[in-house]
Amino acid sequence: MGTTNSPHIHALGTMSVFYIPSHKLDDPRFYHGAQTARSAIHSFLMHRYEAYTQSPTPVKGYWVNQADEMVHDVMERFEVSFNKESEFDRLIEFLVEVCQRLDEEAIYVTRGNRSYLVTKKADSFSDD
């Protein structure tokens, strides 16, 4: 399918997707009662990008943790699109903060066809 010159289509850029554990999204304890992860994510995405999509339908993720144990969680999916790679860097900075506040080891992120783990500590998943 090729690019169209239709005046009815507006290119939004490359899609970025990230997943947040459902049970932590609305718990104000992670944000010291000031707000919730859901409200912080909403505010950030609307302020920076003026649009996003959130899928309230739970997604179950499975992975092996650093202790070689299989773990899983139920998460919600957030999707945002933008053209500038510098905006991806800003999204990652925000997700590091979310990761730290929620006490998650990592947040799974995709941008286009690439996948990443955003970690709360630098080099937490480096190869040994």
Short mmCIF file of C-alpha atoms in Angstrom, two decimals:
data_model
loop_
_atom_site.label_atom_id
_atom_site.label_comp_id
_atom_site.label_asym_id
_atom_site.label_seq_id
_atom_site.Cartn_x
_atom_site.Cartn_y
_atom_site.Cartn_z
CA MET A 1 0.00 0.00 0.00
CA GLY A 2 1.61 3.27 -1.10
CA THR A 3 1.54 6.77 0.30
CA THR A 4 -1.49 8.80 -0.65
CA ASN A 5 -1.72 12.50 -1.39
CA SER A 6 -5.32 12.64 -0.25
CA PRO A 7 -6.24 15.82 1.61
CA HIS A 8 -8.31 13.58 3.91
CA ILE A 9 -5.25 11.88 5.44
CA HIS A 10 -2.97 13.45 8.04
CA ALA A 11 0.23 11.52 8.89
CA LEU A 12 0.74 11.22 12.65
CA GLY A 13 4.23 9.72 12.66
CA THR A 14 5.57 6.52 14.15
CA MET A 15 3.50 4.77 16.79
CA SER A 16 4.92 4.14 20.27
CA VAL A 17 3.21 1.69 22.64
CA PHE A 18 3.84 0.97 26.31
CA TYR A 19 2.22 -1.22 28.94
CA ILE A 20 1.55 -0.38 32.61
CA PRO A 21 0.38 -2.89 35.29
CA SER A 22 -3.38 -2.41 35.71
CA HIS A 23 -3.34 -2.77 39.50
CA LYS A 24 -0.91 0.15 39.87
CA LEU A 25 -2.62 2.61 37.51
CA ASP A 26 -5.23 3.90 39.95
CA ASP A 27 -3.40 3.40 43.27
CA PRO A 28 -2.52 6.88 44.66
CA ARG A 29 0.05 5.39 47.07
CA PHE A 30 2.56 5.27 44.20
CA TYR A 31 2.19 9.02 43.66
CA HIS A 32 2.03 9.95 47.36
CA GLY A 33 -1.69 10.69 47.12
CA ALA A 34 -1.17 13.66 44.78
CA GLN A 35 -2.41 11.84 41.69
CA THR A 36 -2.32 8.38 40.14
CA ALA A 37 -0.17 6.84 37.42
CA ARG A 38 -3.20 6.97 35.12
CA SER A 39 -3.72 10.71 35.69
CA ALA A 40 0.03 11.42 35.36
CA ILE A 41 0.20 9.50 32.07
CA HIS A 42 -2.92 11.24 30.78
CA SER A 43 -1.57 14.69 31.67
CA PHE A 44 1.84 14.00 30.12
CA LEU A 45 0.52 12.53 26.87
CA MET A 46 -2.13 15.22 26.36
CA HIS A 47 0.29 18.05 27.17
CA ARG A 48 3.09 16.71 24.92
CA TYR A 49 1.20 15.07 22.05
CA GLU A 50 -2.42 16.28 22.33
CA ALA A 51 -3.73 12.76 21.73
CA TYR A 52 -3.25 9.12 22.72
CA THR A 53 -5.12 5.83 22.82
CA GLN A 54 -5.51 3.70 25.92
CA SER A 55 -6.88 0.16 25.88
CA PRO A 56 -8.66 -0.63 29.15
CA THR A 57 -8.95 -4.27 28.11
CA PRO A 58 -6.32 -6.10 30.17
CA VAL A 59 -3.33 -7.57 28.37
CA LYS A 60 -1.44 -10.34 30.12
CA GLY A 61 2.35 -10.29 29.84
CA TYR A 62 4.79 -13.09 30.71
CA TRP A 63 8.56 -12.82 31.17
CA VAL A 64 11.50 -14.28 33.06
CA ASN A 65 12.80 -11.99 35.80
CA GLN A 66 16.42 -11.50 36.91
CA ALA A 67 16.08 -14.42 39.35
CA ASP A 68 15.20 -16.68 36.35
CA GLU A 69 11.59 -17.04 37.56
CA MET A 70 8.66 -16.82 35.20
CA VAL A 71 6.37 -13.95 36.22
CA HIS A 72 3.28 -12.37 34.72
CA ASP A 73 1.09 -9.33 35.15
CA VAL A 74 -2.10 -7.84 33.77
CA MET A 75 -1.42 -4.56 32.01
CA GLU A 76 -3.14 -1.81 30.08
CA ARG A 77 -1.85 -0.57 26.72
CA PHE A 78 -1.09 3.07 25.89
CA GLU A 79 -0.40 4.23 22.32
CA VAL A 80 0.87 7.58 21.05
CA SER A 81 2.25 8.73 17.67
CA PHE A 82 4.70 11.50 16.78
CA ASN A 83 7.29 12.32 14.11
CA LYS A 84 10.33 13.65 16.00
CA GLU A 85 12.77 11.15 17.52
CA SER A 86 13.57 13.72 20.23
CA GLU A 87 9.98 13.23 21.42
CA PHE A 88 10.69 9.51 21.84
CA ASP A 89 13.60 10.44 24.12
CA ARG A 90 11.23 12.65 26.16
CA LEU A 91 8.67 9.80 26.38
CA ILE A 92 11.41 7.47 27.64
CA GLU A 93 12.46 10.01 30.31
CA PHE A 94 8.85 10.16 31.48
CA LEU A 95 8.53 6.35 31.51
CA VAL A 96 11.72 6.03 33.60
CA GLU A 97 10.02 8.25 36.19
CA VAL A 98 6.81 6.17 36.01
CA CYS A 99 8.88 2.98 36.35
CA GLN A 100 10.57 4.37 39.47
CA ARG A 101 7.33 5.61 41.04
CA LEU A 102 5.54 2.30 40.42
CA ASP A 103 8.56 0.31 41.62
CA GLU A 104 8.67 -1.69 38.39
CA GLU A 105 11.96 -3.17 37.20
CA ALA A 106 11.07 -2.25 33.61
CA ILE A 107 8.31 -1.03 31.29
CA TYR A 108 7.93 -2.70 27.88
CA VAL A 109 7.87 -0.20 24.99
CA THR A 110 7.65 -0.57 21.23
CA ARG A 111 8.35 2.12 18.62
CA GLY A 112 7.51 1.15 15.08
CA ASN A 113 8.93 -2.37 14.74
CA ARG A 114 11.54 -2.03 17.56
CA SER A 115 11.06 -3.18 21.17
CA TYR A 116 12.70 -1.82 24.32
CA LEU A 117 12.74 -2.27 28.08
CA VAL A 118 12.75 1.03 29.95
CA THR A 119 14.37 0.33 33.31
CA LYS A 120 14.16 2.19 36.59
CA LYS A 121 17.95 1.98 37.00
CA ALA A 122 20.53 2.52 34.26
CA ASP A 123 22.13 -0.71 33.02
CA SER A 124 19.80 -2.95 35.09
CA PHE A 125 19.55 -5.45 32.24
CA SER A 126 23.10 -5.25 30.87
CA ASP A 127 24.69 -8.42 29.51
CA ASP A 128 27.15 -10.11 31.88
#
